[in-house]
CSV table of C-alpha atoms in Angstrom, one decimal:
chain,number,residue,atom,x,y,z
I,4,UNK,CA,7.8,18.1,11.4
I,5,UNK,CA,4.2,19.0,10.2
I,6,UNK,CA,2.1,17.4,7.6
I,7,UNK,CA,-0.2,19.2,5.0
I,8,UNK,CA,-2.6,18.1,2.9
I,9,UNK,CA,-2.4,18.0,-0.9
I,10,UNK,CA,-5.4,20.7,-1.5
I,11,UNK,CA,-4.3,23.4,0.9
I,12,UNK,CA,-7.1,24.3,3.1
I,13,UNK,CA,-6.7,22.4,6.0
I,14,UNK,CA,-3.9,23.2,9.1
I,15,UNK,CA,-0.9,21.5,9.3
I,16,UNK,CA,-0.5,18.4,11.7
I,17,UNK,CA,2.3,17.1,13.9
I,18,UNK,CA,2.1,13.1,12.8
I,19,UNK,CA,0.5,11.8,15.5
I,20,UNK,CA,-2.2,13.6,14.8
I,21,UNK,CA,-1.9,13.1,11.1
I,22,UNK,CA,-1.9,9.5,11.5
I,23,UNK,CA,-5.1,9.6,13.4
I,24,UNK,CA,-7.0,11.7,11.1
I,25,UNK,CA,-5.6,9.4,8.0
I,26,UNK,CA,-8.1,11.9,5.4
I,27,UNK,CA,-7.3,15.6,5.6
I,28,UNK,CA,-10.7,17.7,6.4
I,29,UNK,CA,-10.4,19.4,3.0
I,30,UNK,CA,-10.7,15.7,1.0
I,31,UNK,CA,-6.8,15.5,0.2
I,32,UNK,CA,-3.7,13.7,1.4
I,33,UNK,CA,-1.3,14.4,4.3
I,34,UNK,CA,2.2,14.6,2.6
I,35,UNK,CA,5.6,16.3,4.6
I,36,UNK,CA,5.9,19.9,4.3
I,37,UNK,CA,8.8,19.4,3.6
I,38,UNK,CA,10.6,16.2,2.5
I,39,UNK,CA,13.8,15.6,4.3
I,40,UNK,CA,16.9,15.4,2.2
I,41,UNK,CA,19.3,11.8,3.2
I,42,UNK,CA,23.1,12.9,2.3
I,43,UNK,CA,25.8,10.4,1.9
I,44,UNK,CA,26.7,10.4,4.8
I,45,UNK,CA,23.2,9.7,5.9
I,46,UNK,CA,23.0,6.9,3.8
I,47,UNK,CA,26.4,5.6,4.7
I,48,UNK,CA,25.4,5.7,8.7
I,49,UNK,CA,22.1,3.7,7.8
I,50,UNK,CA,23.7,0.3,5.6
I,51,UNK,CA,25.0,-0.9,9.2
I,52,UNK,CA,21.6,-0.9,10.6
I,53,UNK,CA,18.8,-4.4,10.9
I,54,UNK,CA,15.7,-3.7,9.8
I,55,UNK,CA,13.9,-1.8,13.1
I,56,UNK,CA,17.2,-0.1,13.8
I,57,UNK,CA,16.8,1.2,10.1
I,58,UNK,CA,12.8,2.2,9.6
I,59,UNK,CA,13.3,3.9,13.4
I,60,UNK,CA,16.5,5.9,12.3
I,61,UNK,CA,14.3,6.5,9.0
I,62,UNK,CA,11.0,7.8,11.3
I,63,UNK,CA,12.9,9.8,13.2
I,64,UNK,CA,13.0,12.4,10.3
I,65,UNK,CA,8.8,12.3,10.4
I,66,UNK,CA,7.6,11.7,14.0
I,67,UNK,CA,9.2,14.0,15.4
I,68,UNK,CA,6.2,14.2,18.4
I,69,UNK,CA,7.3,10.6,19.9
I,70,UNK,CA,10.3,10.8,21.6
I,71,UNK,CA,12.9,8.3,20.3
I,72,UNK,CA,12.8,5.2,23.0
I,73,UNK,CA,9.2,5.1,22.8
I,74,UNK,CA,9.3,5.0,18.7
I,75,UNK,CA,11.8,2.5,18.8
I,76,UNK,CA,10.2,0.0,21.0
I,77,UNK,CA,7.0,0.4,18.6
I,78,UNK,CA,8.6,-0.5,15.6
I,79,UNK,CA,10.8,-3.6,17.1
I,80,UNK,CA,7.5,-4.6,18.5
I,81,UNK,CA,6.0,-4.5,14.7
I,82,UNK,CA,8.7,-6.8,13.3
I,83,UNK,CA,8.9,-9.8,15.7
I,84,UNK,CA,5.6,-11.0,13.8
I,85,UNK,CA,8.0,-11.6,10.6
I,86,UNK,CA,9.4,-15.0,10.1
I,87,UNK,CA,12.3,-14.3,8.0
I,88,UNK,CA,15.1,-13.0,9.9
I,89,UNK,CA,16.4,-10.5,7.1
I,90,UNK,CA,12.4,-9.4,7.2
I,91,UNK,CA,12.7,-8.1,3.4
I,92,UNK,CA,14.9,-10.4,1.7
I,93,UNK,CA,16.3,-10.1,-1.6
I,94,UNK,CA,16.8,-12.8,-3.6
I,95,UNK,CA,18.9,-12.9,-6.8
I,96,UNK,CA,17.3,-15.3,-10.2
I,97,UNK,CA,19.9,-13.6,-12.7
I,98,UNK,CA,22.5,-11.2,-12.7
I,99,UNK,CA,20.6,-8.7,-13.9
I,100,UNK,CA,17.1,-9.6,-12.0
I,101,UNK,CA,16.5,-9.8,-8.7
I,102,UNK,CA,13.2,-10.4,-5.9
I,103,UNK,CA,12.8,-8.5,-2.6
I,104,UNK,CA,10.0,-10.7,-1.0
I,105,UNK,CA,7.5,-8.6,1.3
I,106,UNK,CA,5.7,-11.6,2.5
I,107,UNK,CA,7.0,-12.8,5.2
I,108,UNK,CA,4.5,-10.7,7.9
I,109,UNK,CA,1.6,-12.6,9.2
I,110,UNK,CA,-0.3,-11.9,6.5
I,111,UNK,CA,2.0,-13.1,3.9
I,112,UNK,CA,1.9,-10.0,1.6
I,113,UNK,CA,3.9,-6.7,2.0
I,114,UNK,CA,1.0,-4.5,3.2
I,115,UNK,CA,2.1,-6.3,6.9
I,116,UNK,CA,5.3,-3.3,6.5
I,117,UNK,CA,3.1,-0.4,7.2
I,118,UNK,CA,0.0,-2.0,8.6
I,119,UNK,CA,2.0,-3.7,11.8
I,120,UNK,CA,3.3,-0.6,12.5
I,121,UNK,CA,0.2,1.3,12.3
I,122,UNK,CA,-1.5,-1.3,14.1
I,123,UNK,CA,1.1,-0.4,17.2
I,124,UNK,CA,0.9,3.2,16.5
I,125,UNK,CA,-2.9,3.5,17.0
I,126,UNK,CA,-2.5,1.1,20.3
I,127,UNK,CA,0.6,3.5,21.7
I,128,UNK,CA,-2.3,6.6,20.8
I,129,UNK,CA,-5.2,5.2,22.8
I,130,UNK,CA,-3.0,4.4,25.9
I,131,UNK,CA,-1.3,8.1,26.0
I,132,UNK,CA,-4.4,9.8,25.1
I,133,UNK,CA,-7.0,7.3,26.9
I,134,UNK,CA,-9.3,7.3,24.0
I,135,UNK,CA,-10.7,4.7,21.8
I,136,UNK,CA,-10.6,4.8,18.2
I,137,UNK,CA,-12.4,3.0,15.1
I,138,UNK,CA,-10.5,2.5,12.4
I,139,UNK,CA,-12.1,2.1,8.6
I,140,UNK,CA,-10.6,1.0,5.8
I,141,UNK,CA,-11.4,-0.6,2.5
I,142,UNK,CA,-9.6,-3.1,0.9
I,143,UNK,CA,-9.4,-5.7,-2.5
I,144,UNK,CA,-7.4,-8.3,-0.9
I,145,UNK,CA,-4.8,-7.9,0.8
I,146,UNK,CA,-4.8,-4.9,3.2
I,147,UNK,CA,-7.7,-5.3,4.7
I,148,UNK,CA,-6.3,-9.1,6.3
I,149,UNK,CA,-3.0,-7.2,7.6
I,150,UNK,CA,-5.2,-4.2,8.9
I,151,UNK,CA,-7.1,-6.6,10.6
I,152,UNK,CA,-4.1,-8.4,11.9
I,153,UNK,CA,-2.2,-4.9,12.6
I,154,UNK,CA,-5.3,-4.8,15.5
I,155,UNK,CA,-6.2,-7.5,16.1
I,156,UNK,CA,-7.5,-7.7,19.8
I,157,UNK,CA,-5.5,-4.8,20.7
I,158,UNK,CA,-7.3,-2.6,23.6
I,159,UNK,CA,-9.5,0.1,22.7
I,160,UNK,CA,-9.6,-0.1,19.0
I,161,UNK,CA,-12.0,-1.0,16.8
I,162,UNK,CA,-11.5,-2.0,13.2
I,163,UNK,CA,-14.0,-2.0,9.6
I,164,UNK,CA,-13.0,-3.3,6.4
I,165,UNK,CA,-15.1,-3.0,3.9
I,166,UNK,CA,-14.3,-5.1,0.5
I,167,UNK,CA,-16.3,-6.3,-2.5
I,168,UNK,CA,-18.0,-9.6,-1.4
I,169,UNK,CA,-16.9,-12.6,-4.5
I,170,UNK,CA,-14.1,-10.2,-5.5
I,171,UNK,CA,-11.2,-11.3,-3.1
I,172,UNK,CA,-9.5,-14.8,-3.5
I,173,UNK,CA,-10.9,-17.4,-0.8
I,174,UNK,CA,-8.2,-17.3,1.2
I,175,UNK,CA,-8.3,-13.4,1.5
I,176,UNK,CA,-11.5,-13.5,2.8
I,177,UNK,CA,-10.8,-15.8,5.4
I,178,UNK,CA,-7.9,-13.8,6.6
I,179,UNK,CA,-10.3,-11.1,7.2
I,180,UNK,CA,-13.5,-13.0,8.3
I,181,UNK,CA,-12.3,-15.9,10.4
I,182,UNK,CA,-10.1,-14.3,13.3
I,183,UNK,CA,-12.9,-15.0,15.8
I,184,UNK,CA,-12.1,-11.1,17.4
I,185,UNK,CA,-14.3,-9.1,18.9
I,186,UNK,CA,-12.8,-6.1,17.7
I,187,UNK,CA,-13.0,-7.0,14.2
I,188,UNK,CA,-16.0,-6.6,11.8
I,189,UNK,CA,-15.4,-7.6,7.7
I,190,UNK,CA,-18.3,-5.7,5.7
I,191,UNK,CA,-19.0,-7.5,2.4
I,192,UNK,CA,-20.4,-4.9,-0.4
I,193,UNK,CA,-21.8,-5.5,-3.2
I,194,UNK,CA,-19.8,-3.9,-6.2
I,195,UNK,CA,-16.5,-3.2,-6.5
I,196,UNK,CA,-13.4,-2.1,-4.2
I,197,UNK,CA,-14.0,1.0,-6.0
I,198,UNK,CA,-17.4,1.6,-4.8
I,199,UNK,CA,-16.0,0.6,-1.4
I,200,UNK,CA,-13.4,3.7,-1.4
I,201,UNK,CA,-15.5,6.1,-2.8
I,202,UNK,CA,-18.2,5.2,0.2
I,203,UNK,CA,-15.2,5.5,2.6
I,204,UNK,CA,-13.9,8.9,1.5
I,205,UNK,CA,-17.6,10.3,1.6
I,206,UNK,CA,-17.7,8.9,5.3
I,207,UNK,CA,-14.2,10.6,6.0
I,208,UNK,CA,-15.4,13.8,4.5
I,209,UNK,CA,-18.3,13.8,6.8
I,210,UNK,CA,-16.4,16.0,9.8
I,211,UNK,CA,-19.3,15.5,12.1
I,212,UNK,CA,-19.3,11.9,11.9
I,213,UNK,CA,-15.8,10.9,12.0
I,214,UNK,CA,-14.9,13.1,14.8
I,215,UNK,CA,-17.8,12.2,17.1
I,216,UNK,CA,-16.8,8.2,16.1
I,217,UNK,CA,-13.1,8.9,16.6
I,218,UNK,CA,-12.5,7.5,13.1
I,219,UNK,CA,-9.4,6.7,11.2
I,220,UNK,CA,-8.3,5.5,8.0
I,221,UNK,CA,-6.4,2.7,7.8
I,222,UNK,CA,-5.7,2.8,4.4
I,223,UNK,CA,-2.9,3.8,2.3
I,224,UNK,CA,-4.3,7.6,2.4
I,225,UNK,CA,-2.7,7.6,5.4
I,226,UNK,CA,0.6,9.1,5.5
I,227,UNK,CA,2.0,6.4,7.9
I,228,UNK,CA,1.6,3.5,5.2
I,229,UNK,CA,3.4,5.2,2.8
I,230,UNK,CA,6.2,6.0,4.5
I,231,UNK,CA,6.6,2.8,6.3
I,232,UNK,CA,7.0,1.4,3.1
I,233,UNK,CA,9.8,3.8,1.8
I,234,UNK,CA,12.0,1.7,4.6
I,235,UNK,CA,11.7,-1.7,2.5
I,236,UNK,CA,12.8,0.3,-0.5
I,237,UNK,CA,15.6,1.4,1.5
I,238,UNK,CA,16.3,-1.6,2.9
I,239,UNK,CA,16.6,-3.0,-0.6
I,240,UNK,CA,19.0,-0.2,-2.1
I,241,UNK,CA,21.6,-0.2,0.7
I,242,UNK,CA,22.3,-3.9,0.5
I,243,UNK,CA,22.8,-4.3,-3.9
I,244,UNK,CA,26.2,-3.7,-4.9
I,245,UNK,CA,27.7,-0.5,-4.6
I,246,UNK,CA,28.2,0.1,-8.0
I,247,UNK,CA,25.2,-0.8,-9.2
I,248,UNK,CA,22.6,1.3,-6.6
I,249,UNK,CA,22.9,4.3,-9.1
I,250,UNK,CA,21.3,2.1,-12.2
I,251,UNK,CA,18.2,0.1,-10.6
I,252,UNK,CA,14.9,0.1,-11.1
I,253,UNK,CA,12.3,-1.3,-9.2
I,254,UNK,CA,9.6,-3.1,-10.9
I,255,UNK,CA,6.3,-3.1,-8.8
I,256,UNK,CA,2.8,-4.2,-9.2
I,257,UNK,CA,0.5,-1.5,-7.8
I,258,UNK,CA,-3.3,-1.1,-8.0
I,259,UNK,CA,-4.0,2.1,-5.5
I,260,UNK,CA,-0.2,3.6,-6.4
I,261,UNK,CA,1.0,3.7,-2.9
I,262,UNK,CA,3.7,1.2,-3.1
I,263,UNK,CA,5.3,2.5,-6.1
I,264,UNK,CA,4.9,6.3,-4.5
I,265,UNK,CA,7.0,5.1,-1.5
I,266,UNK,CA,10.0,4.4,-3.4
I,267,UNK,CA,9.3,7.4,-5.7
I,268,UNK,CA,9.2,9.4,-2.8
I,269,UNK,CA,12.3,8.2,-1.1
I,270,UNK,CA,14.4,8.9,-4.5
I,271,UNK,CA,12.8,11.9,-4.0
I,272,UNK,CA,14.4,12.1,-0.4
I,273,UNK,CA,18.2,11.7,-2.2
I,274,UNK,CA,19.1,8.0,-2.5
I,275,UNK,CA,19.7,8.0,-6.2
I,276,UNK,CA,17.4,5.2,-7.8
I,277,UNK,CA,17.0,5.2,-11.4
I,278,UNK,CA,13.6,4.6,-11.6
I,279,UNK,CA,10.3,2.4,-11.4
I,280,UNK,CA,7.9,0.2,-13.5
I,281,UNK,CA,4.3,0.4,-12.8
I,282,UNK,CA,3.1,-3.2,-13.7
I,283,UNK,CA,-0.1,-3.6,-14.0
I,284,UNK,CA,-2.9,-6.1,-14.6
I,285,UNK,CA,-6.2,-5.6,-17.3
I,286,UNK,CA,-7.3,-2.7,-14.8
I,287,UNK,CA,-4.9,-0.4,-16.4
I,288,UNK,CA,-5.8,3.0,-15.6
I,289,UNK,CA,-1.8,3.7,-14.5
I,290,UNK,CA,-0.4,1.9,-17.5
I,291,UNK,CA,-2.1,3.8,-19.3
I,292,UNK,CA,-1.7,7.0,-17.6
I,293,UNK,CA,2.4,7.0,-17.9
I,294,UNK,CA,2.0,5.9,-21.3
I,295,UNK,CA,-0.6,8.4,-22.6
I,296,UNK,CA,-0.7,11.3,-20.1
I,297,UNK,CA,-4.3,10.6,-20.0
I,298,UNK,CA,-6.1,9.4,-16.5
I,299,UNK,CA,-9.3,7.7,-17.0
I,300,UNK,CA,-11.8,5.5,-15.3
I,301,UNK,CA,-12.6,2.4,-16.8
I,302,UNK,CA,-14.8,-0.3,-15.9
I,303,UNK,CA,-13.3,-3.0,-13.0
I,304,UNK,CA,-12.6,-6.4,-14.7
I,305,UNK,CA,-12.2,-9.5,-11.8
I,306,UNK,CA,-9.0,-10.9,-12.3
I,307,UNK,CA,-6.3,-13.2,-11.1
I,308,UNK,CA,-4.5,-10.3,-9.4
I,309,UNK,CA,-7.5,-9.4,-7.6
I,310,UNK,CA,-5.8,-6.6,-5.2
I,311,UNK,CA,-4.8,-4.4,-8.3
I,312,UNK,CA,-8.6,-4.9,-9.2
I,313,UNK,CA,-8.7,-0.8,-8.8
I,314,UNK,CA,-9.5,1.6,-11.3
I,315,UNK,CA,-9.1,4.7,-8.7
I,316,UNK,CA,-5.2,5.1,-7.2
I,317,UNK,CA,-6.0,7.0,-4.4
I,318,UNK,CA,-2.1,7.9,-4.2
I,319,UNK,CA,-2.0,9.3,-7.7
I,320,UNK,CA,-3.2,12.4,-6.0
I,321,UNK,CA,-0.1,13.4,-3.7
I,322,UNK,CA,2.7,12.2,-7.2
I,323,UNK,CA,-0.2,14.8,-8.5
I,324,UNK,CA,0.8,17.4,-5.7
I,325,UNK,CA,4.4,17.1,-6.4
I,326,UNK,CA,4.1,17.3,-10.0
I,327,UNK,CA,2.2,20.3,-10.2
I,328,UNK,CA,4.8,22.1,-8.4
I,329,UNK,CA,2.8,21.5,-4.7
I,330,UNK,CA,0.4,24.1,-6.1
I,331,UNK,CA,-2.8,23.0,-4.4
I,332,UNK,CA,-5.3,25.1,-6.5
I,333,UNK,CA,-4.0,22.7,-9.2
I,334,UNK,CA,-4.3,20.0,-7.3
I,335,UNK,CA,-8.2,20.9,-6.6
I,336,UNK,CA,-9.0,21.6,-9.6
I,337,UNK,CA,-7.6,18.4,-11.2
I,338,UNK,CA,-9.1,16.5,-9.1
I,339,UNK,CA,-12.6,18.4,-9.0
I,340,UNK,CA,-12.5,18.1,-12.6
I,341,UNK,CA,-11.8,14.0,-12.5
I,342,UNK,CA,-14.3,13.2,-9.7
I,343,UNK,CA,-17.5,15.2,-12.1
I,344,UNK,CA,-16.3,13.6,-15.6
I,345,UNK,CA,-13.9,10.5,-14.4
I,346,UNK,CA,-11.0,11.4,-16.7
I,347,UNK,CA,-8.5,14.2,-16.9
I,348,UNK,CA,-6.1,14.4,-19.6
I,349,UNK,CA,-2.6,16.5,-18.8
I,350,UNK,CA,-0.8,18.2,-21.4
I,351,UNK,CA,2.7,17.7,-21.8
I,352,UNK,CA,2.5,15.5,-18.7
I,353,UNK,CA,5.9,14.5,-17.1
I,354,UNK,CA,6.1,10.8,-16.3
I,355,UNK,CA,9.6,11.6,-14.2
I,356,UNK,CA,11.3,8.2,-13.7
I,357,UNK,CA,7.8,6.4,-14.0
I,358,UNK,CA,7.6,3.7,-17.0
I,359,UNK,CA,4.8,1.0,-16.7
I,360,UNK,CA,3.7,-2.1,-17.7
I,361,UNK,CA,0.5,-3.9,-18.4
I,362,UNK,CA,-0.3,-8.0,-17.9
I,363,UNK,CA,-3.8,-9.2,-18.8
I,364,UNK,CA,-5.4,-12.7,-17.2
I,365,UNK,CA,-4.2,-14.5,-20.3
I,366,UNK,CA,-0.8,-14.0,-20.2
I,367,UNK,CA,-0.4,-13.9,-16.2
I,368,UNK,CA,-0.3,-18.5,-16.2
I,369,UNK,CA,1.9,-18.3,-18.4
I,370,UNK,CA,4.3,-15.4,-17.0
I,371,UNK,CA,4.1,-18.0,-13.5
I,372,UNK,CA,5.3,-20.6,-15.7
I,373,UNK,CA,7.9,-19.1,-17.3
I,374,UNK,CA,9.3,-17.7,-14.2
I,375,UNK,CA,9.5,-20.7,-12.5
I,376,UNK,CA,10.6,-22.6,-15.8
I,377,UNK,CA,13.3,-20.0,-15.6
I,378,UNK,CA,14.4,-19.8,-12.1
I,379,UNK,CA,12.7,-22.3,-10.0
I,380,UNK,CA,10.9,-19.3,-8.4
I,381,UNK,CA,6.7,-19.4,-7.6
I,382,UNK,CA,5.8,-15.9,-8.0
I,383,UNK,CA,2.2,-15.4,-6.9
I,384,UNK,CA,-0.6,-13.8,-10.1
I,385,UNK,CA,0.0,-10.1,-8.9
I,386,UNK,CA,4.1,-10.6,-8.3
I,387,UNK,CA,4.1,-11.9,-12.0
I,388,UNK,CA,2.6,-9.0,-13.8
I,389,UNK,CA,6.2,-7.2,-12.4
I,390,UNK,CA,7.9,-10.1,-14.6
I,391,UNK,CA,6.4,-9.0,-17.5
I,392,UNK,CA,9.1,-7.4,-18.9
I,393,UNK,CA,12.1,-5.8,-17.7
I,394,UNK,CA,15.3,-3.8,-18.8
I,395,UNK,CA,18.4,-6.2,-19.5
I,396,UNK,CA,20.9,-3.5,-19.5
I,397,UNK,CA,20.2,-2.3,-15.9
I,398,UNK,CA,19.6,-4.7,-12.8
I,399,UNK,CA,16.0,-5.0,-12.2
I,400,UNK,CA,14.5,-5.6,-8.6
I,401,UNK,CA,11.0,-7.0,-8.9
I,402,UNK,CA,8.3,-6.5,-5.7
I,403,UNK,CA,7.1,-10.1,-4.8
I,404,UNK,CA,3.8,-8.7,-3.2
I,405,UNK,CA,2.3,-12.1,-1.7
I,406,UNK,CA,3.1,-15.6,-0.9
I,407,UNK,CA,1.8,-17.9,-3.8
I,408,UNK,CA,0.0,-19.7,-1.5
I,409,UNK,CA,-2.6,-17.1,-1.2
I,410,UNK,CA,-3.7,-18.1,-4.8
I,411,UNK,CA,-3.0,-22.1,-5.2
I,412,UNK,CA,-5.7,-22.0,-7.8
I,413,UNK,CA,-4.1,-20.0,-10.1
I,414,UNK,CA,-0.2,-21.5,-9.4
I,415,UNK,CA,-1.7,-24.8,-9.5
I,416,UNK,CA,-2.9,-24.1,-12.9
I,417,UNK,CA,0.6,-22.9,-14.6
I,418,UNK,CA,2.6,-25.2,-13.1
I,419,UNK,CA,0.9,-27.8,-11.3
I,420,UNK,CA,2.5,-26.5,-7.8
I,421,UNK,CA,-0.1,-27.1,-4.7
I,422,UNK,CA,1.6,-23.9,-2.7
I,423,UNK,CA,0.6,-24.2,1.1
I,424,UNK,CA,1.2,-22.1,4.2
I,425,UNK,CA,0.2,-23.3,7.6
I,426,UNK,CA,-1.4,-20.4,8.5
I,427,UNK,CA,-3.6,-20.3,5.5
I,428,UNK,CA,-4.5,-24.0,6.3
I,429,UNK,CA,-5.4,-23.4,9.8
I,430,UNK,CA,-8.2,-20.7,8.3
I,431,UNK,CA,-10.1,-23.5,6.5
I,432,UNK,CA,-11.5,-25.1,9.9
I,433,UNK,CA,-12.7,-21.6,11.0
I,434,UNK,CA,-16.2,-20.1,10.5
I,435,UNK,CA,-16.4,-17.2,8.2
I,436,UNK,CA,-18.4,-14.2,10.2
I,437,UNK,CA,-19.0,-11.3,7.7
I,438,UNK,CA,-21.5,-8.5,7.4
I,439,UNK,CA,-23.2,-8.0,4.4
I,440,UNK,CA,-23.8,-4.1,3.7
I,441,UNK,CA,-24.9,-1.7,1.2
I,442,UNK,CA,-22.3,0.2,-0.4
I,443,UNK,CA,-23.3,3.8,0.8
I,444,UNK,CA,-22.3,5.7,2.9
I,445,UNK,CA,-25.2,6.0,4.7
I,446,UNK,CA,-25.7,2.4,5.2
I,447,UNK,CA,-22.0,2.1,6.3
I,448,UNK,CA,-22.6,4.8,8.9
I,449,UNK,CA,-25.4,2.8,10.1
I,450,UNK,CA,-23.6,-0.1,10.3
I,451,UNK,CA,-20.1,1.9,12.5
I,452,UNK,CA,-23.0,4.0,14.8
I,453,UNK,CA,-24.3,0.8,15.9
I,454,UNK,CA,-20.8,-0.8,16.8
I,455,UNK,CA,-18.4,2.0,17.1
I,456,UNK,CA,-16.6,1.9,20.5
């Protein structure tokens, strides 16, 4: 299969390839050429499998340039770092409501999926192609930590995550700034994570630079993250009651719109789910997209949720490509248009099975309290924007994006819970090492040249 990118002027990729250049050349997104199509039968074949056995049957439909043993033994080797033996559990709180938890990685939060995988993925590339790599990504919370971890001391790879220094909870940073690797550098900017990504995509579009460095993007502009994550979704849909798979929808909190694209695209792909929420937090630009039709920039507001802290969804731009019937003059226009004046309003604009929600720092303490007042269940600041609201005549499946203990601040606050994980505890003994750079690209260049293997 060959991957293009979103605004048409740059060749097609096998994806290996794609995955290494992460940005196409032309500024847009690698998508399919064409998406694959899962028939019942398909779908039928796949409820029997565990969770490798299932993404690798899924990726075998993508990466069609790794042959099927190798593939395989990358992704089993991605989920032996999980500690719950279902991986993506789902957990029922009411008939009608129900949690898959995607923090059980070593990162505790669900950007592990993808970023373990891709982790492997670059290792297998520098070992068959005996070349290094340096891989840059920017990140409010949560996927920098499990890019880090996804690479962590592996041969021939260097990794640079840039994030907005005072922005990320404590315990966020440390994931990212106490690993004691050599391979690992944490650049604290000043600003926001938006500043961060717009400094990265300048540095991606820089063809010189980033072939001459060997650079790839570890973000979730690159293809592999998002379809990584279409397996969860999967995962999730093939084990609910059979006559119920044809009337959920899953509720997510998304920032940078790639985990809510995953399972858009997979419904896309055939399996018939109803639909999905967008939830949220006070940096609404999503909410307010699906409910007005306009996309605007607003100004970043810190808040509890601190990885939906993101006023730019870098994955808006490939639903975009989709929506405009893959016509990618549209797409560069649209997009042209939004970077010069930071909004773009569509007329008659087609939300498709999108419907969002919006939580603001107020009312997030008391959603935790409610929830667990409810149910018993701790759902950490950016899992309880999804709580929100939801439909009561169709079963809802909520996205629990992080373990609470990434944020005891805020959970102690609602409901006077201390949540704790060892590996969060072991973090506080450890020296933080971070970089402090300026958020340019020029600067960040500087910073790569002088490091870059």
């Amino acid at each position: 299969m060959n991957f293009i990118s979103t605004r048409g002027e740059a060749p097609a990729l096998g994806f290996s390839d794609a995955v290494a250049t992460g940005l196409a050349p032309d500024g847009g997104l690698f998508l399919p050429e064409e998406l694959p199509q899962f028939s019942g039968d398909d779908l039928k074949a796949f409820a029997g499998l565990d969770y490798p056995a299932l993404c690798t049957a899924f990726f075998r439909r993508f990466a069609t340039d790794i042959d099927d043993a190798t593939f395989a033994a990358i992704v089993a080797k991605s989920y032996t770092t999980f500690s719950h033996p279902e991986i993506a559990p789902l957990v029922p709180l009411a008939d009608n409501l129900q949690v898959l938890e995607l923090f059980h990685g070593p990162t505790l939060a669900f950007k592990d999926f993808a970023l373990q995988l891709l982790g492997n993925l670059y290792e297998h590339q520098c070992a068959t192609r005996q070349q290094t790599i340096n891989v840059l990504g920017a990140t409010s919370g949560d996927t920098g930590a499990a890019a880090i971890h996804g690479l962590l001391g592996k041969p021939g790879t260097a990794i640079f995550i840039l994030y907005p220094d005072g922005r990320v909870a404590p315990l966020q940073e440390r994931q990212m700034t106490c690993t004691g690797a050599d391979n690992v550098f944490a650049m604290a900017i000043e600003g926001s994570f938006d500043d961060a990504q717009t400094a990265l995509k300048e540095i991606f579009a820089d063809q010189d630079f980033r072939l001459s460095h060997r650079l790839s993007a570890v973000n979730s502009i690159n293809l592999a993250r998002v379809l990584a994550q279409c397996v969860y979704y999967l995962s999730a849909w093939l084990r609910l009651p059979a006559d119920r798979q044809d009337n959920v929808e899953f509720v997510v909190p998304t920032g940078n719109f790639g985990n809510v694209l995953a399972g858009w695209m997979l419904q896309k792909m055939g399996v018939p789910i109803r639909g999905f929420k967008v939830a949220t937090n006070q940096n609404d630009i999503l909410y307010r997209l699906f409910t007005t039709g306009e996309y605007q920039v607003d100004r970043v507001a810190p808040s509890l949720a601190p990885s939906m802290d993101i006023q730019v969804a870098s994955n808006f731009e490939r639903f975009l490509y989709f929506s405009v019937g893959r016509d990618a003059a549209r797409v560069r226009e649209i997009m042209s248009t939004f970077k010069a004046t930071g909004q773009y309003r569509f007329e008659n604009f087609d939300a498709d099975t999108f419907s969002a929600s919006r939580c603001n720092d107020a009312e997030i303490p008391s959603i935790i309290k409610s929830v667990y007042d409810r149910y018993g269940y701790v759902a950490d600041p950016h899992t309880a924007c999804a709580f929100a609201e939801h439909d009561p005549d169709r079963l809802s499946v909520v996205l629990s994006t992080a373990h609470p203990a990434k944020f005891p601040d805020t959970i102690r606050a609602a409901i006077g819970v201390d949540p704790t994980h060892p590996s969060l505890e072991a973090l506080k003994e450890r020296p933080i090492i971070k970089h402090p750079v300026a958020a340019t690209a020029d600067a960040i260049r500087g910073f790569i040249t002088e490091r870059a293997l």
